[in-house]
mmCIF file of C-alpha atoms and ligand atoms in Angstrom:
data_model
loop_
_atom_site.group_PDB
_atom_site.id
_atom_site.type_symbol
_atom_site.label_atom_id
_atom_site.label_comp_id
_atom_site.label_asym_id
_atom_site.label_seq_id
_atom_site.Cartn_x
_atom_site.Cartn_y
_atom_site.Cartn_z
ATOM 1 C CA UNK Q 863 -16.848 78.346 26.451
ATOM 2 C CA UNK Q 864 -20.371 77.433 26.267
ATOM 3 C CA UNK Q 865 -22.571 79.489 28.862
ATOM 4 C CA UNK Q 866 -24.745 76.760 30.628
ATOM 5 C CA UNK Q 867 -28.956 77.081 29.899
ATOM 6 C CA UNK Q 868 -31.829 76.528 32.279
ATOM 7 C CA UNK Q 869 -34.590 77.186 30.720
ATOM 8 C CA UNK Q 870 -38.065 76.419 32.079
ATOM 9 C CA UNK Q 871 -41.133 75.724 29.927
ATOM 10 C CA UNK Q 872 -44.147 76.347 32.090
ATOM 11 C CA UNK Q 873 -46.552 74.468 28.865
ATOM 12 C CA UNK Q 874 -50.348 75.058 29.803
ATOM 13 C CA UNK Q 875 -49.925 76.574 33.556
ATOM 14 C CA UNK Q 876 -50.053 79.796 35.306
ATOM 15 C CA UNK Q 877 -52.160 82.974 34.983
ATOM 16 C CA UNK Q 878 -50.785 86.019 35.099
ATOM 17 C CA UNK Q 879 -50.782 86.457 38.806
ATOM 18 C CA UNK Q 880 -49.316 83.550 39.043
ATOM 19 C CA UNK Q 881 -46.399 84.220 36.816
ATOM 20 C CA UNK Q 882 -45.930 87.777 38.838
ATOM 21 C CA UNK Q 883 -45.288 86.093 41.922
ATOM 22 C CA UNK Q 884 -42.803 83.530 40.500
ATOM 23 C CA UNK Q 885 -41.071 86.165 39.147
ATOM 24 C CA UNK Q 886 -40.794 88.448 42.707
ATOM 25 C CA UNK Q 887 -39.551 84.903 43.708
ATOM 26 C CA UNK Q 888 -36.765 84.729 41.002
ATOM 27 C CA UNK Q 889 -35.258 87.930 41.036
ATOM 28 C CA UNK Q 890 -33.206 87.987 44.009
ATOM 29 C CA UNK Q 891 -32.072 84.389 43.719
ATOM 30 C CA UNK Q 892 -30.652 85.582 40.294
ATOM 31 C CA UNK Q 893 -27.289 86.738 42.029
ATOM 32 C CA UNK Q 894 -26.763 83.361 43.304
ATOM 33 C CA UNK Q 895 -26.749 82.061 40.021
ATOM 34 C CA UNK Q 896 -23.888 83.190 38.642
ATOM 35 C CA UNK Q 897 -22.990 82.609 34.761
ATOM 36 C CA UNK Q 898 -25.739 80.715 33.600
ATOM 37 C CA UNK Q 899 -28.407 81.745 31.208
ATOM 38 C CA UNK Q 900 -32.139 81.678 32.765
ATOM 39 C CA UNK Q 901 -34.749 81.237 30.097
ATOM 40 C CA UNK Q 902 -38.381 81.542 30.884
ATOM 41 C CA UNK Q 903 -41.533 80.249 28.498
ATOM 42 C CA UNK Q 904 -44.461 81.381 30.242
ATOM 43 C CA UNK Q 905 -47.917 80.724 28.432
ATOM 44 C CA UNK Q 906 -48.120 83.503 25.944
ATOM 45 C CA UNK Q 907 -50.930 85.594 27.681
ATOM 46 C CA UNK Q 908 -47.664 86.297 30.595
ATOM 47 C CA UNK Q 909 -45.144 87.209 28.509
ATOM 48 C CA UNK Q 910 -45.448 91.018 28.519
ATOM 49 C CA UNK Q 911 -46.485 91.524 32.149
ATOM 50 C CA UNK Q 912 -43.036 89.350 33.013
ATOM 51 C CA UNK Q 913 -40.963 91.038 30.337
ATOM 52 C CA UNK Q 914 -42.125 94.210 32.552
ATOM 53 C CA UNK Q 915 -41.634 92.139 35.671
ATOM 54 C CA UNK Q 916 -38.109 91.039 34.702
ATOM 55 C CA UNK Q 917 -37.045 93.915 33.428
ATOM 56 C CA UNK Q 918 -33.411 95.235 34.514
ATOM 57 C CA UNK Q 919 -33.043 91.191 35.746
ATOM 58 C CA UNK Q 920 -30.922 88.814 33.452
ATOM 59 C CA UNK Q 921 -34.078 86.826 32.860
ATOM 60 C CA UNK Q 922 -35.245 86.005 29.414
ATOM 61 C CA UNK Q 923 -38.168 85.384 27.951
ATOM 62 C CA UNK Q 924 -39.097 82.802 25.234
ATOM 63 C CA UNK Q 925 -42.525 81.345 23.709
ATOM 64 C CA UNK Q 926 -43.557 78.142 23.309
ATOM 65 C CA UNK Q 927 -44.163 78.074 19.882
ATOM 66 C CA UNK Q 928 -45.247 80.000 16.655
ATOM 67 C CA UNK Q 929 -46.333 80.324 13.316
ATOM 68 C CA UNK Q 930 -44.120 80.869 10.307
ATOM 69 C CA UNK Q 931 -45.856 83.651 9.490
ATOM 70 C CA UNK Q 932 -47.524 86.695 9.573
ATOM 71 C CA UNK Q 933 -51.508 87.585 8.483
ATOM 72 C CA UNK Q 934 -54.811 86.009 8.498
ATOM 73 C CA UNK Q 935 -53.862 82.872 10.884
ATOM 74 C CA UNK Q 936 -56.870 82.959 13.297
ATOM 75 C CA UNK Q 937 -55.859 82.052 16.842
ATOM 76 C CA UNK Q 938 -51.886 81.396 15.879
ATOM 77 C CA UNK Q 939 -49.026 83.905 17.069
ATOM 78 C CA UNK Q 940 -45.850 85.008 15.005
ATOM 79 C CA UNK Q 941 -42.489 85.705 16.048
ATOM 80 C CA UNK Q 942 -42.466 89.189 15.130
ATOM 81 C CA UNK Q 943 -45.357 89.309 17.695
ATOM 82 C CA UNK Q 944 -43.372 87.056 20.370
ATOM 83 C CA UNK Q 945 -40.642 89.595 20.029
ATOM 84 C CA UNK Q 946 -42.813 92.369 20.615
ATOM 85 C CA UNK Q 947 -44.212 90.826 23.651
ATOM 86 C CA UNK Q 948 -40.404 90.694 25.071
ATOM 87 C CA UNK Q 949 -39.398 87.450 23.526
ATOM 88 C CA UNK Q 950 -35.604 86.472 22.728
ATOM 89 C CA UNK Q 951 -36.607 83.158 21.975
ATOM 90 C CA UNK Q 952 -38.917 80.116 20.866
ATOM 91 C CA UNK Q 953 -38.587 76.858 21.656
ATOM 92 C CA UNK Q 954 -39.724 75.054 18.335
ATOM 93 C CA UNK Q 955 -40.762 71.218 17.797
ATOM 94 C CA UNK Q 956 -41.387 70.526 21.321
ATOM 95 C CA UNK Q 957 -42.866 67.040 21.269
ATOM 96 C CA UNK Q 958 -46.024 67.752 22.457
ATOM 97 C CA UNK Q 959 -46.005 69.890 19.129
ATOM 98 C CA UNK Q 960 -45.274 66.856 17.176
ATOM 99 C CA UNK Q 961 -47.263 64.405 18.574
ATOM 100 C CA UNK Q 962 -50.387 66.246 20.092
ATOM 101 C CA UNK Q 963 -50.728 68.993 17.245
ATOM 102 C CA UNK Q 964 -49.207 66.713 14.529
ATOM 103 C CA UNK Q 965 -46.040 69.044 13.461
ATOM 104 C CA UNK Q 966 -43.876 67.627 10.787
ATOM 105 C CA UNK Q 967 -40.056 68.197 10.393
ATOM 106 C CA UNK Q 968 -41.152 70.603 7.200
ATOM 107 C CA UNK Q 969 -43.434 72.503 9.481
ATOM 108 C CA UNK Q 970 -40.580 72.443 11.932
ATOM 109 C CA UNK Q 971 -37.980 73.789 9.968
ATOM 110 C CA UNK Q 972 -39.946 76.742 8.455
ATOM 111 C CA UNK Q 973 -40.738 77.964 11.976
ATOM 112 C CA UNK Q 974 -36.473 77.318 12.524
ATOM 113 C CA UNK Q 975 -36.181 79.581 9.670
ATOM 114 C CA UNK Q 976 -39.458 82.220 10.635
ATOM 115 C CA UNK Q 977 -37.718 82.407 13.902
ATOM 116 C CA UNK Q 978 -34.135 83.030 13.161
ATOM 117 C CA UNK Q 979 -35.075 85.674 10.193
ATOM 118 C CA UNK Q 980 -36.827 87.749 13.227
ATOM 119 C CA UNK Q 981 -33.455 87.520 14.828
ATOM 120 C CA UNK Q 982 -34.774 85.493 18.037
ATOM 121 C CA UNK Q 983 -32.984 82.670 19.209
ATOM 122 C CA UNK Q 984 -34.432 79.205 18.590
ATOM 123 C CA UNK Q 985 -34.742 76.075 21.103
ATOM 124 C CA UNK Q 986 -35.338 73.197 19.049
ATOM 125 C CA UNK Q 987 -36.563 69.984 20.766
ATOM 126 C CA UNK Q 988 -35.686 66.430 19.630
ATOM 127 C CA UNK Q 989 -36.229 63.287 21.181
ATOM 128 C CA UNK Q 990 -37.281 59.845 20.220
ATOM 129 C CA UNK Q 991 -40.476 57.433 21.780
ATOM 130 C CA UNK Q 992 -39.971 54.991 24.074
ATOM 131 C CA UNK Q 993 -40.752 52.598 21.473
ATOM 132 C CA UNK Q 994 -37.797 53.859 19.253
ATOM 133 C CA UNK Q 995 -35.447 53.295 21.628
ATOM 134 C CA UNK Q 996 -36.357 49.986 22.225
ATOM 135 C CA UNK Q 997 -36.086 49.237 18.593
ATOM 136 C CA UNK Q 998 -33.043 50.883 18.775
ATOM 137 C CA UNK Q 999 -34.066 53.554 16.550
ATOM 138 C CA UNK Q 1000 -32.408 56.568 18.532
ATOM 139 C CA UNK Q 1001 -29.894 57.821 16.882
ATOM 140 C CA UNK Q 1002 -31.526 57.554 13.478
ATOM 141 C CA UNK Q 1003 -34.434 59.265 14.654
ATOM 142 C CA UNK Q 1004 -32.448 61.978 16.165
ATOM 143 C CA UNK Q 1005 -30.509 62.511 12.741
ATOM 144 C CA UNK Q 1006 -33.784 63.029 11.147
ATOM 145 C CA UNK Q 1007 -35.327 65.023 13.538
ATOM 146 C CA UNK Q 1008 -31.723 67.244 13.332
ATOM 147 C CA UNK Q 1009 -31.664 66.908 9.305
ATOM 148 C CA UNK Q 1010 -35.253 67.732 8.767
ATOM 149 C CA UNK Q 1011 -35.124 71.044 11.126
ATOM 150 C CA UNK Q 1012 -32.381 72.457 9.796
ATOM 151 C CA UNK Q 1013 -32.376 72.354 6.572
ATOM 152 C CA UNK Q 1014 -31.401 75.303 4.841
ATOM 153 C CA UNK Q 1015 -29.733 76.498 8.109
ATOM 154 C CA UNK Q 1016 -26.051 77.895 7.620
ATOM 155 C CA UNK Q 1017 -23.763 77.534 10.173
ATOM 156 C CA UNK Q 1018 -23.572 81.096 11.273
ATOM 157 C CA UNK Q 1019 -27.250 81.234 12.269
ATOM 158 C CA UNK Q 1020 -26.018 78.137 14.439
ATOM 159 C CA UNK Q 1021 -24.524 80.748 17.019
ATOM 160 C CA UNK Q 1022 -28.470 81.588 17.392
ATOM 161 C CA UNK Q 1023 -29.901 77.908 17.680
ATOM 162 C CA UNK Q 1024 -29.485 75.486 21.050
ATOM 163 C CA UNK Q 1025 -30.802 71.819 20.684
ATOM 164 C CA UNK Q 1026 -32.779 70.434 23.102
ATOM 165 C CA UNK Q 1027 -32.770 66.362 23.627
ATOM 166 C CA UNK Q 1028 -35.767 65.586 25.010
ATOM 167 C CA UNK Q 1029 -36.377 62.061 25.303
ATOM 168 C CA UNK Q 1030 -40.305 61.806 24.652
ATOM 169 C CA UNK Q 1031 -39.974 58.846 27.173
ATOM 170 C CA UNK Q 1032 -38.268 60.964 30.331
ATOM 171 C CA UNK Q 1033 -41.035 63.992 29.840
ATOM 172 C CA UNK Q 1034 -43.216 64.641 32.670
ATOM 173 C CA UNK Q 1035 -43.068 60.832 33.289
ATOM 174 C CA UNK Q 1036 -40.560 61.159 36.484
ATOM 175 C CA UNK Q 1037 -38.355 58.456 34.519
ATOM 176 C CA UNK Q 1038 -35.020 60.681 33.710
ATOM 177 C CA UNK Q 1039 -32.550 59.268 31.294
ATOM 178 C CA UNK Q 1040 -29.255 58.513 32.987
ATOM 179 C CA UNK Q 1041 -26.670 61.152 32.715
ATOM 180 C CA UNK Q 1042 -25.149 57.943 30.700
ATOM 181 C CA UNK Q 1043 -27.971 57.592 27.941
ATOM 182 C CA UNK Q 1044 -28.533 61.771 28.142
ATOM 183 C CA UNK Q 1045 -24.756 61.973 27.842
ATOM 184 C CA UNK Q 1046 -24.245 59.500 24.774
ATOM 185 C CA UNK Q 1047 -27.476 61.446 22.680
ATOM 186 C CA UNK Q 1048 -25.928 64.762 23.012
ATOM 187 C CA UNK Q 1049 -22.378 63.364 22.113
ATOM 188 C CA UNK Q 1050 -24.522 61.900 18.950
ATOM 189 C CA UNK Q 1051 -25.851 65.121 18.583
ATOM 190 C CA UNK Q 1052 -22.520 67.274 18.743
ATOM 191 C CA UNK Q 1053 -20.598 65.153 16.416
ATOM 192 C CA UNK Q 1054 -23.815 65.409 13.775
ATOM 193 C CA UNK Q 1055 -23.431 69.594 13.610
ATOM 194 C CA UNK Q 1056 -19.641 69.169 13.583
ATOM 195 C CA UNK Q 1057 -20.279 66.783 9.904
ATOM 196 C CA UNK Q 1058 -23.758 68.669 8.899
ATOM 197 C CA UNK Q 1059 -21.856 71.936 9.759
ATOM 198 C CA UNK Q 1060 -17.888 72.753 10.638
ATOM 199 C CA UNK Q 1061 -16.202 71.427 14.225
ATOM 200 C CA UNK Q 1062 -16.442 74.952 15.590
ATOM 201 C CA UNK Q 1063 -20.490 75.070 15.126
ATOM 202 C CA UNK Q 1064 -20.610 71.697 17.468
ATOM 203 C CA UNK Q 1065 -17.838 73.089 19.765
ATOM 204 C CA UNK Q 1066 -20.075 76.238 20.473
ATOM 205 C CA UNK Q 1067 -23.668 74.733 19.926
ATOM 206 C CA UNK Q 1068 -25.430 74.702 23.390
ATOM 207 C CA UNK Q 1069 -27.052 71.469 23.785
ATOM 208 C CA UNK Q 1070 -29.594 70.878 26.667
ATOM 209 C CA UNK Q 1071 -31.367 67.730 28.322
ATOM 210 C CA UNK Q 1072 -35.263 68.315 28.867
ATOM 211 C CA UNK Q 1073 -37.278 65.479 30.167
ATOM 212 C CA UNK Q 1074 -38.049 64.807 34.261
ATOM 213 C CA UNK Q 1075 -35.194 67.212 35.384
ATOM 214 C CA UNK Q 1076 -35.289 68.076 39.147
ATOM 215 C CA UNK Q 1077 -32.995 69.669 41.661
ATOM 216 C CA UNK Q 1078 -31.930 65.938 42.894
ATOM 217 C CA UNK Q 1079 -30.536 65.151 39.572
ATOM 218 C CA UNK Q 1080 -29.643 68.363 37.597
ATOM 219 C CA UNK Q 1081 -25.973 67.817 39.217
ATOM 220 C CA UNK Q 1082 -25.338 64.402 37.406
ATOM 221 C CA UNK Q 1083 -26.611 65.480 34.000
ATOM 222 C CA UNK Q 1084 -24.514 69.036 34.204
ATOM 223 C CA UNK Q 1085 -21.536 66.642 35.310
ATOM 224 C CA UNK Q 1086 -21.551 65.645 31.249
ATOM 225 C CA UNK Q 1087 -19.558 66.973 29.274
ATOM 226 C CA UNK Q 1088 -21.893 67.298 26.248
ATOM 227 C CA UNK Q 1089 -24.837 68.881 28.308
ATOM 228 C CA UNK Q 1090 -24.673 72.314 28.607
ATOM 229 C CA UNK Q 1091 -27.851 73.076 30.414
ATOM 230 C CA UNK Q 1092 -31.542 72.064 30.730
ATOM 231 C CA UNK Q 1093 -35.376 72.332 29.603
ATOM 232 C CA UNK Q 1094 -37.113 72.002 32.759
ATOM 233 C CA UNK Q 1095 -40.982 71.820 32.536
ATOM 234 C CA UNK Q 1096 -42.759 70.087 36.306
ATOM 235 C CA UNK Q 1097 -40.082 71.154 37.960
ATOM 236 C CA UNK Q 1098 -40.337 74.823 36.412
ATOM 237 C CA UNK Q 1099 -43.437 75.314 37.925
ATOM 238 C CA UNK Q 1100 -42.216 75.918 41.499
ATOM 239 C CA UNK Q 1101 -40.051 79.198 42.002
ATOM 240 C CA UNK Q 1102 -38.036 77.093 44.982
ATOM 241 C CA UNK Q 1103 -37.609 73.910 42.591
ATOM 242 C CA UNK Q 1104 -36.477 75.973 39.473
ATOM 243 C CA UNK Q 1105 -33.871 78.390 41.831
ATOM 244 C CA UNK Q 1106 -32.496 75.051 43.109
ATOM 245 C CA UNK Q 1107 -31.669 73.687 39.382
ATOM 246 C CA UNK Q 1108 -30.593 77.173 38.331
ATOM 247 C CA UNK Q 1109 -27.917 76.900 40.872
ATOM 248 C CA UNK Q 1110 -27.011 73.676 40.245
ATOM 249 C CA UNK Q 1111 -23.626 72.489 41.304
ATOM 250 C CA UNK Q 1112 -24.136 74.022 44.649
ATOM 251 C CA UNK Q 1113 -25.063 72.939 47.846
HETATM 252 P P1 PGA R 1774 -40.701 67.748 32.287
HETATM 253 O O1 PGA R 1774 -40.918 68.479 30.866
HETATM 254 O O2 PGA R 1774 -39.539 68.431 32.946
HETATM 255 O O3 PGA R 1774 -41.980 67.965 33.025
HETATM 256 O O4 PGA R 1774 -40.418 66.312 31.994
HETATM 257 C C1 PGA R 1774 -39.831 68.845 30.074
HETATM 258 C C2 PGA R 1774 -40.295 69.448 28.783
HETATM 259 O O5 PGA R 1774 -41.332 69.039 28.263
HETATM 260 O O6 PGA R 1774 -39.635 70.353 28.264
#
């Protein structure tokens, strides 16, 4: 009942020629990917040219980020503008967000709500440090990171939102978390929305893994039965790598 994601986030990388040609490569592998939901977040100076690109392709388009608002923001984009630009999503609290631009769970959670009021769809990112885990902090940073970003969310606007668990540990490190440990997060995760929200808004919540995800071991984490898809970034960045994990589960 829940349509799988890959989604890849392309961060900092690729000019607009660049993007073009990934996007002649994507196309006619689409077919072969049958009943999954591909999700693109180019850097924001690609998104129109691949919205044109993509167009009349099952491809979507979503940005990296925004601001909550609209107006005198020098250098910041909105999400009426994202839409615009052919957008049907942000992902939002990404943890290079958090920890290299220093967003809080209150700046989080207004761009949750920014995003949702433009009608996109939102991809928020969780994930605790290596150092929480060992302190075995995990699951009570998760529930704060969950708590803090939707606040104020009702569970309708749910059927807009998928979480992403992205161990800050397993991204663009090569060190994956096991299907096990990626598994036992997004169970954590499903069984918070069922008490924050009703059993029905966990039973239809996508919830993707992002962090070191490659063709060699999309097939064990899609295996879950809490994982409904993934955030690729590295891996993104090659049309052949990204094809293979769209069509995972096949040889
Ligand atoms: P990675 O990045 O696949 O390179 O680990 C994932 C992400 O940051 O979303």
């Amino acid at each position: 009942m829940r349509t799988p994601i890959i989604a890849g986030n392309w961060k900092l990388n690729k000019t607009i020629d660049e993007a073009l040609a990934f996007a002649q490569d994507l196309k006619p592998a689409l077919s072969k990917a049958a009943n999954v939901e591909i999700i693109l977040a180019p850097p924001f100076t690609a998104l129109s040219v691949l919205a044109e690109a993509l167009n009349n392709s099952s491809v979507l388009l979503a940005g990296q980020n925004c601001y909550p608002a609209q107006g005198a923001f020098t250098g910041e984009i909105s999400p009426r503008l994202l839409r615009d630009a052919g957008c049907v999503a942000v992902i939002v609290g990404h943890s290079e967000r958090r920890q290299l631009f220093g967003e809080t769970g209150e700046f989080i959670n207004r761009k949750v709500k920014a995003v949702l009021e433009e009608g996109l769809r939102v991809i928020l990112c969780i994930g605790e440090t290596l150092q929480e885990r060992k302190d075995n902090q995990t699951f009570k940073i998760l529930e704060e990171q969950l708590r803090k970003g939707l606040a104020g969310i009702d569970g309708t606007s749910m059927a807009r939102l998928v979480v992403a668990y992205e161990p800050v540990w397993a991204i663009g490190t090569g060190q994956t978390a096991s299907s096990g440990q990626a598994q036992e997060a997004h169970r954590f995760i499903r069984d918070f929305l069922a008490t924050h929200f009703e059993q029905a808004v966990a039973d239809s919540t996508r919830i993707i893994y992002g962090g070191s995800v490659t063709p060699e071991n999309i097939d064990g984490l899609m295996a879950q039965p809490d994982i409904d898809g993934a955030l690729v970034g590295g891996a993104s960045l090659q049309s052949a790598s990204f094809i293979q994990i769209a069509r995972f589960g096949r040889v």
